[in-house]
CSV table of N, CA and C in Angstrom, one decimal:
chain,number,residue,atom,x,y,z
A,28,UNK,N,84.9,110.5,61.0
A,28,UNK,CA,84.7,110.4,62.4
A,28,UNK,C,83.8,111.5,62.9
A,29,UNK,N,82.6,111.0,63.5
A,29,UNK,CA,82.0,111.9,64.3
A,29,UNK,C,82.2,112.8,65.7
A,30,UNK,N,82.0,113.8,66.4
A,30,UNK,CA,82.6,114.1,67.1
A,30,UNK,C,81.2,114.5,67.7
A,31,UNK,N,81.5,114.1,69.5
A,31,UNK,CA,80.2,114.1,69.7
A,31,UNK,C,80.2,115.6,70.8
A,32,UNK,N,79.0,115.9,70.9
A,32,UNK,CA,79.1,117.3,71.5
A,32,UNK,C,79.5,117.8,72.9
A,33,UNK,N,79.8,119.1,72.9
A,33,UNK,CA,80.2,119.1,74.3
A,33,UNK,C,79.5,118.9,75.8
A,34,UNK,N,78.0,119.1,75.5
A,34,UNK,CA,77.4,119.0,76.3
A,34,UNK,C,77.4,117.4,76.5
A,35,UNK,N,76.9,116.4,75.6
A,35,UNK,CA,77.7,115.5,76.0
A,35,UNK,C,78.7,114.6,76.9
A,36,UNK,N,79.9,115.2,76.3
A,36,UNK,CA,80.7,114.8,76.9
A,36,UNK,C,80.9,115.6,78.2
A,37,UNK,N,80.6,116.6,78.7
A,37,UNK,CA,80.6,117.0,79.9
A,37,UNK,C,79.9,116.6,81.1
A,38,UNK,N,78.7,115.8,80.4
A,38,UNK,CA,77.7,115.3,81.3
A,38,UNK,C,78.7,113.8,81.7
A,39,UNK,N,79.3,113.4,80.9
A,39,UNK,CA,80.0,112.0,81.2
A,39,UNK,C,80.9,112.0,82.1
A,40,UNK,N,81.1,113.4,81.8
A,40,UNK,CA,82.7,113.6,82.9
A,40,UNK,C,81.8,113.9,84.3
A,41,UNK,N,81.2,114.6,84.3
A,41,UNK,CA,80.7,115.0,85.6
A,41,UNK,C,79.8,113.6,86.4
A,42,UNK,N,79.3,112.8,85.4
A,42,UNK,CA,78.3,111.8,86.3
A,42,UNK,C,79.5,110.6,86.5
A,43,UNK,N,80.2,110.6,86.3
A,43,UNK,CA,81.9,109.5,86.5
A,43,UNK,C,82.3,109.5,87.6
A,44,UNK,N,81.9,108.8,88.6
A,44,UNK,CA,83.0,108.9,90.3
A,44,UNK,C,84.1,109.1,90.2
A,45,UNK,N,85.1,108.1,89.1
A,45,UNK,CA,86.3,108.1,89.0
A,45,UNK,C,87.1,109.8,88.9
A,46,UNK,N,86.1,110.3,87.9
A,46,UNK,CA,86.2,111.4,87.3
A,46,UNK,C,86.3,112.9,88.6
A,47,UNK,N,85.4,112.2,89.8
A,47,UNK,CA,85.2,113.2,90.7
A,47,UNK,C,86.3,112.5,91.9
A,48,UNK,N,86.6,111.7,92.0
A,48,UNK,CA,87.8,111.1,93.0
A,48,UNK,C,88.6,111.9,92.6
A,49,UNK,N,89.0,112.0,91.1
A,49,UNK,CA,90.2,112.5,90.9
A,49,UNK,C,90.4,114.1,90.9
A,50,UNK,N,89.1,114.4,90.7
A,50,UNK,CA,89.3,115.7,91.0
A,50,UNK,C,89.0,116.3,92.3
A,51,UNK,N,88.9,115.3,93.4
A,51,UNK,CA,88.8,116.4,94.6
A,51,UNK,C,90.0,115.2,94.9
A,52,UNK,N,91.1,114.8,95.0
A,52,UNK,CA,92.6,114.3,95.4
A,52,UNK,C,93.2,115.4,95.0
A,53,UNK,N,93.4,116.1,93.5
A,53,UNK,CA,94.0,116.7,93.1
A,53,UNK,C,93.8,118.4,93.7
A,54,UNK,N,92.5,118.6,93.9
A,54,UNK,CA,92.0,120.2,94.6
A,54,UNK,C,92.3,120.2,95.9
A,55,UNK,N,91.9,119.1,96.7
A,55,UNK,CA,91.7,118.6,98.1
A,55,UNK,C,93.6,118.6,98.5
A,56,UNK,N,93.9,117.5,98.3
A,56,UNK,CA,95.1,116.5,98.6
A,56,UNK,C,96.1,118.0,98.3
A,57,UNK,N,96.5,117.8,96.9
A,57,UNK,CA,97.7,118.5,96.0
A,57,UNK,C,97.2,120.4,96.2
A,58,UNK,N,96.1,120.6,96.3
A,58,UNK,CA,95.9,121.9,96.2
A,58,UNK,C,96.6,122.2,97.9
A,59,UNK,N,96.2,121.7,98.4
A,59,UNK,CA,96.4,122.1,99.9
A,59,UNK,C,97.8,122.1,100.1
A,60,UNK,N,98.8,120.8,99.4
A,60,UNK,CA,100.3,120.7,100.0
A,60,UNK,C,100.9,122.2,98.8
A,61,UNK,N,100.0,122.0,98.0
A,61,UNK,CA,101.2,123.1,97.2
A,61,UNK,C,101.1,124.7,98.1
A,62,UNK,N,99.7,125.3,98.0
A,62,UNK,CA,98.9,126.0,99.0
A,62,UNK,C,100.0,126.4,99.7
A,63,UNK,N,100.3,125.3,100.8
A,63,UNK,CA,101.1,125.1,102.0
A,63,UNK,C,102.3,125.7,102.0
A,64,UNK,N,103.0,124.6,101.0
A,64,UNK,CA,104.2,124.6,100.8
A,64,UNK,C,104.5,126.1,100.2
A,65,UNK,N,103.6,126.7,99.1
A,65,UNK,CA,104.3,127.8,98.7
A,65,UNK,C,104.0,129.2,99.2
A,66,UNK,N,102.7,129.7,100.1
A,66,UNK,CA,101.9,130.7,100.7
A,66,UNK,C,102.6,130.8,102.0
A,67,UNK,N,102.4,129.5,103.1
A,67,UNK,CA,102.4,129.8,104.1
A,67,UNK,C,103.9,129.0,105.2
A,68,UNK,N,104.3,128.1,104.3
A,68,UNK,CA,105.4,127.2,105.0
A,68,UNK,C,106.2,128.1,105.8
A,69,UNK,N,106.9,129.3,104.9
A,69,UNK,CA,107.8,130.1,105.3
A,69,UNK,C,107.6,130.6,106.3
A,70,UNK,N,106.2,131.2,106.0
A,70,UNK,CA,106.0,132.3,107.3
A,70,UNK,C,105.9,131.1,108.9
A,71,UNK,N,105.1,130.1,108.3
A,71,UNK,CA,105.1,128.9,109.4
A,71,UNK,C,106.2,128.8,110.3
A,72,UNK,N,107.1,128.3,109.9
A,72,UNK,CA,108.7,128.5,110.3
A,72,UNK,C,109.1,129.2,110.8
A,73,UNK,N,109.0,130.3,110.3
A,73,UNK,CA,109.3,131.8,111.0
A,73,UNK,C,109.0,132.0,112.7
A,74,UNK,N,107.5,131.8,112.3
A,74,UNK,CA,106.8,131.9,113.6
A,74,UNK,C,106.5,131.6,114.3
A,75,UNK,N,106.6,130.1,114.1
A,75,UNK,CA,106.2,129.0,114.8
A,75,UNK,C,107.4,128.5,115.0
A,76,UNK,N,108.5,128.4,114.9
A,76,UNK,CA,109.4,127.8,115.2
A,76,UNK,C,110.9,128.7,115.2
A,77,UNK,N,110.4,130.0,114.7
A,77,UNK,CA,111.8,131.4,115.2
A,77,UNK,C,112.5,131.0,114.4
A,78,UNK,N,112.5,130.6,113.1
A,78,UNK,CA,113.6,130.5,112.0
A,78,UNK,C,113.9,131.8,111.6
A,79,UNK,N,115.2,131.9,110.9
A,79,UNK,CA,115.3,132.9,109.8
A,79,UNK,C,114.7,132.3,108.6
A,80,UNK,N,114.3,133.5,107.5
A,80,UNK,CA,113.6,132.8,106.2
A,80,UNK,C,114.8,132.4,105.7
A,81,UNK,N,115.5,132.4,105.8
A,81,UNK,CA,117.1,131.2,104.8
A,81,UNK,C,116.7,129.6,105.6
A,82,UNK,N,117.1,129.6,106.8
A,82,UNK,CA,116.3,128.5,107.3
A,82,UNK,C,115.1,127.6,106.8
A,83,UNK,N,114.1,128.2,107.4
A,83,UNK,CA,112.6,128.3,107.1
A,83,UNK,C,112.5,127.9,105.4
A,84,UNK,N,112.9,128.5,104.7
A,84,UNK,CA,113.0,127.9,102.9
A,84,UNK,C,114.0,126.6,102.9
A,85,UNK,N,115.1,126.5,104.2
A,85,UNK,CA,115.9,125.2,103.6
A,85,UNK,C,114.9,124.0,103.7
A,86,UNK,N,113.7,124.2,104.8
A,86,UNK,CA,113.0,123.4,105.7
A,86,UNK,C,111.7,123.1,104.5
A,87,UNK,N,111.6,124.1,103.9
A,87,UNK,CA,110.7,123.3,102.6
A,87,UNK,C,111.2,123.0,101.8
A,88,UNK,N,113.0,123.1,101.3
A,88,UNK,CA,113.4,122.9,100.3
A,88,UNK,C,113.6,120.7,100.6
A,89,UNK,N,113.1,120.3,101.9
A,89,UNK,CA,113.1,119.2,102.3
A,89,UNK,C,111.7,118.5,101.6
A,90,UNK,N,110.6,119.5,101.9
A,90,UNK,CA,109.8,119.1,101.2
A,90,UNK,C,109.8,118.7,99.6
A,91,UNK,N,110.7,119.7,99.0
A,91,UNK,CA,110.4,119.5,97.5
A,91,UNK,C,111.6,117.8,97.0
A,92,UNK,N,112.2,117.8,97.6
A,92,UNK,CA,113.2,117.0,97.6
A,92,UNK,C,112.2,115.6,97.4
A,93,UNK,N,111.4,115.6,98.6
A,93,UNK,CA,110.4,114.8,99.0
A,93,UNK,C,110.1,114.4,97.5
A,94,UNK,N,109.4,115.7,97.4
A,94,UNK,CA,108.3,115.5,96.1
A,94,UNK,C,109.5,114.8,94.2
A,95,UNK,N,110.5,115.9,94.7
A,95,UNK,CA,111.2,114.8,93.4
A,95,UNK,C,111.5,113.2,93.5
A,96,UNK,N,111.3,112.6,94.6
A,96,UNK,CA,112.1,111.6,95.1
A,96,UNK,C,110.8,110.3,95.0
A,97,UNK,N,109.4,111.3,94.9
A,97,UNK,CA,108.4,110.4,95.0
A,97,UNK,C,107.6,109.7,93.7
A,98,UNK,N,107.8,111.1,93.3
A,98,UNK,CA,107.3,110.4,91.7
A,98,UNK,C,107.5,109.3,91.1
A,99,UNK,N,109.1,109.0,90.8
A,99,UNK,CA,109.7,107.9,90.3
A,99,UNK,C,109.6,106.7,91.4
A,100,UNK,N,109.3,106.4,92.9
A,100,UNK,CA,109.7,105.8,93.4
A,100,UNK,C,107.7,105.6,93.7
A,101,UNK,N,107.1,106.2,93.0
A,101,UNK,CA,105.4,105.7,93.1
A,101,UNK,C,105.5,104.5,91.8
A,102,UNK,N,105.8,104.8,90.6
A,102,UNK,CA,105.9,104.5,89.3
A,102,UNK,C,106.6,103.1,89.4
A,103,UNK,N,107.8,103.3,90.2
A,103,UNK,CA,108.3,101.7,90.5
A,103,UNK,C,107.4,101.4,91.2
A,104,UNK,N,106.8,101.5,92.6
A,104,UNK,CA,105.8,100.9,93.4
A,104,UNK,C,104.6,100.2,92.3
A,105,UNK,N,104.4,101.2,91.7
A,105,UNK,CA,102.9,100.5,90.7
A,105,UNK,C,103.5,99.6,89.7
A,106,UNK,N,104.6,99.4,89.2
A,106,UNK,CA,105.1,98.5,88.9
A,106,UNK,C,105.3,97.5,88.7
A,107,UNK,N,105.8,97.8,90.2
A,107,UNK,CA,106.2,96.2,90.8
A,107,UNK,C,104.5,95.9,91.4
A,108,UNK,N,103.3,96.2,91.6
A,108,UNK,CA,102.4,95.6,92.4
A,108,UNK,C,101.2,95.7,91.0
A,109,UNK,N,101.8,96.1,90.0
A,109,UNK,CA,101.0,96.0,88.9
A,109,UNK,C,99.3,96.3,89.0
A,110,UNK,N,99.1,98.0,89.7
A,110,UNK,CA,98.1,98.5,90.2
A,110,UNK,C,98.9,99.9,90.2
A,111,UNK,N,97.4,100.5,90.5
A,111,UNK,CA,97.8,101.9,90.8
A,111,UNK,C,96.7,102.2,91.9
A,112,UNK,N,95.9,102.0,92.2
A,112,UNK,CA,94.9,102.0,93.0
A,112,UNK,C,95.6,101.7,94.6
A,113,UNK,N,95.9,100.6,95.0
A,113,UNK,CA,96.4,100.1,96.3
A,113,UNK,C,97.4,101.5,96.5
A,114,UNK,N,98.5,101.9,95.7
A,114,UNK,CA,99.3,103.1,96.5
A,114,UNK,C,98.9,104.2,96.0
A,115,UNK,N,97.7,104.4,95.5
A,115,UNK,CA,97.2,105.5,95.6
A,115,UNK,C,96.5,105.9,97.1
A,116,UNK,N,95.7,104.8,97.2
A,116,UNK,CA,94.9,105.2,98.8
A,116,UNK,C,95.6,104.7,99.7
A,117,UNK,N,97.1,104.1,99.7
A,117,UNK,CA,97.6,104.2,100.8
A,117,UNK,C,98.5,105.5,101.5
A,118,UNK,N,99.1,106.4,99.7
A,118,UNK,CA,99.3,107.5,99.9
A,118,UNK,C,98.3,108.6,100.5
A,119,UNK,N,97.2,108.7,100.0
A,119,UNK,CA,96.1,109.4,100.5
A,119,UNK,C,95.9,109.1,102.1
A,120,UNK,N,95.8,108.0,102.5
A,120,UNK,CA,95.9,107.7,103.9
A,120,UNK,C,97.5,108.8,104.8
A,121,UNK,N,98.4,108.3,104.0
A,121,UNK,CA,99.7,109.0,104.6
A,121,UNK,C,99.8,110.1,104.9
A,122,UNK,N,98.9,110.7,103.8
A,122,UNK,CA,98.2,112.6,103.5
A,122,UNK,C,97.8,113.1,104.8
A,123,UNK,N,96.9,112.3,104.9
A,123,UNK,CA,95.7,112.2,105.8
A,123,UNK,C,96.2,112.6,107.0
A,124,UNK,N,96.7,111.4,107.8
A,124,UNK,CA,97.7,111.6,108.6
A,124,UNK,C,98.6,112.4,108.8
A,125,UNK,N,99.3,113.1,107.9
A,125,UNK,CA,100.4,114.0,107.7
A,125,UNK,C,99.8,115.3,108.5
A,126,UNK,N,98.5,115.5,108.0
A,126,UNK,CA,97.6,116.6,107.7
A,126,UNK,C,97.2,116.2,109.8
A,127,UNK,N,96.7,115.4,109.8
A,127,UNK,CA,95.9,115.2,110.8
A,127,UNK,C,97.3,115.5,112.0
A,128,UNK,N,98.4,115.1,111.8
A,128,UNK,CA,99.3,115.3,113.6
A,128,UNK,C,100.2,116.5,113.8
A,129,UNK,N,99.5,117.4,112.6
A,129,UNK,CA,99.6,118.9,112.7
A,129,UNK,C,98.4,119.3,114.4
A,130,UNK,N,97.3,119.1,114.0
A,130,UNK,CA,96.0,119.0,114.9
A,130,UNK,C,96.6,118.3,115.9
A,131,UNK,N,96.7,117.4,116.0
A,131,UNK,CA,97.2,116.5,117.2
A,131,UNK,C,98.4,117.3,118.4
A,132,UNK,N,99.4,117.7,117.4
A,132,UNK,CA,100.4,118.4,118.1
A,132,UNK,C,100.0,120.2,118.2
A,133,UNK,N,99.0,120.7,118.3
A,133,UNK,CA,98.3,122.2,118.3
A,133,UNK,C,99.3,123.0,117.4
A,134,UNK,N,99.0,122.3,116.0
A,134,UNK,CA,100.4,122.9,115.3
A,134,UNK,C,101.7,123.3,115.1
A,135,UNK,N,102.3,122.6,116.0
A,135,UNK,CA,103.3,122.8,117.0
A,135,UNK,C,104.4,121.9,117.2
A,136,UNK,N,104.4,120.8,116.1
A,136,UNK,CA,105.2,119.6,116.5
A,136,UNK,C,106.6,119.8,116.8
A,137,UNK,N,107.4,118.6,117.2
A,137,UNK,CA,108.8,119.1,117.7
A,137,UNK,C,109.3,118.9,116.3
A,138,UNK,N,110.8,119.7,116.2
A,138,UNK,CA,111.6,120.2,114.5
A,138,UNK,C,111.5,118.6,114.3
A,139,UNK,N,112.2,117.9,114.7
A,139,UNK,CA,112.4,116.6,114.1
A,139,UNK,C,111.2,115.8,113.7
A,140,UNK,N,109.9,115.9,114.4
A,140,UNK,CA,108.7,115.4,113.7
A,140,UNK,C,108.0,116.2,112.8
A,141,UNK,N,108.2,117.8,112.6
A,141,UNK,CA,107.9,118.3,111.6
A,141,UNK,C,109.3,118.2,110.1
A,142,UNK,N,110.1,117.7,110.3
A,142,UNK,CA,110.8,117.3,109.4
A,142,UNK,C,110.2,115.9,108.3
A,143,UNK,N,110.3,115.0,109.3
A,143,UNK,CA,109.3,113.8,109.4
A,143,UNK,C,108.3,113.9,108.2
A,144,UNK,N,107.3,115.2,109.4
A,144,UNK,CA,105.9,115.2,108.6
A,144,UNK,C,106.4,115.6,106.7
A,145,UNK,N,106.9,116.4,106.9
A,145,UNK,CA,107.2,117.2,105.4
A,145,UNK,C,107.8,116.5,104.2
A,146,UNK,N,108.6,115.9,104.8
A,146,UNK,CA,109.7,114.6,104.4
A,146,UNK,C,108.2,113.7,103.1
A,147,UNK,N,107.6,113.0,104.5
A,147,UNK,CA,106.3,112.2,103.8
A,147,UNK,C,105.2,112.5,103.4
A,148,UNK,N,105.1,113.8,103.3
A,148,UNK,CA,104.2,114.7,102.9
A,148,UNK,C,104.4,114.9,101.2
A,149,UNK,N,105.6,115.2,100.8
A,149,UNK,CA,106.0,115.4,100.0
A,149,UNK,C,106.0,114.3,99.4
A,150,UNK,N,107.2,113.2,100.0
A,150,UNK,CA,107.7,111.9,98.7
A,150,UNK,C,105.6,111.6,98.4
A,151,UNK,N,104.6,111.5,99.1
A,151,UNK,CA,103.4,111.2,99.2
A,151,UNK,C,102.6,112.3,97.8
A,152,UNK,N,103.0,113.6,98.2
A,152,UNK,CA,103.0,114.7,96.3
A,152,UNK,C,103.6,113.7,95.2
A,153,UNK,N,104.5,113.6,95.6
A,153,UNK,CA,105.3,113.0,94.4
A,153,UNK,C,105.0,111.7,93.4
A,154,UNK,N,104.3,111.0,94.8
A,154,UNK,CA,103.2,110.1,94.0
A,154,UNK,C,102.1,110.8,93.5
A,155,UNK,N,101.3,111.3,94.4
A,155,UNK,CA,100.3,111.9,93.7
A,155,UNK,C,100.0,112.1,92.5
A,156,UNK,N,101.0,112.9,91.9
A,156,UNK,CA,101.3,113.4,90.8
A,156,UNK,C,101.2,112.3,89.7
């Protein structure tokens, strides 16, 4: 077996859309919730909403929940619709959104719709993944 060189194959990966979708979902999308979730949530909470940090960590430990709950429950979705594409960009859309009524609400949403957001933010990681 021949093995073909690196330059090569680096040029394959880089001139591949597929190749670049996937890598700006995963820097873009996933880099930003983790980012989030693990840099600034806490302090978020804190300050923006007067939690103690015991609080404030239970309120992303909602997120992570999310994120276990999503994985397996994307894997059945592709599944059952025998695709991965369709709940890929419908999660991305959810992202989207998730991301976008932060803005909407001047960062500021009320607890129960920031619960919401995080909730679907996450199970939405979970696919990702």
């Amino acid at each position: 077996m021949q093995r073909e060189k690196t330059s090569v194959l680096l040029r394959r990966i880089f001139s591949n859309p597929q190749a670049w979708a996937l890598f700006f979902c995963h820097f873009g999308v996933v880099g930003g919730y983790v980012g989030f979730i693990s840099s600034w949530a806490v302090p978020y909470g804190m300050n923006v909403y007067e939690m103690t940090r015991s609080d404030a960590s239970q309120l992303i430990m909602i997120g992570l929940i999310g994120a276990l709950i999503g994985a397996p429950l994307a894997s059945w979705i592709s599944s059952r619709l025998e695709t991965i594409k369709r709940p890929y960009i419908v999660v991305h859309i959810i992202v989207l959104l998730g991301w976008f009524s932060f803005l909407l609400c001047n960062g500021h949403p009320s607890f129960f719709f920031l619960i919401i957001i995080f909730l679907s933010l996450a199970l939405d990681m979970g696919q990702v993944h």
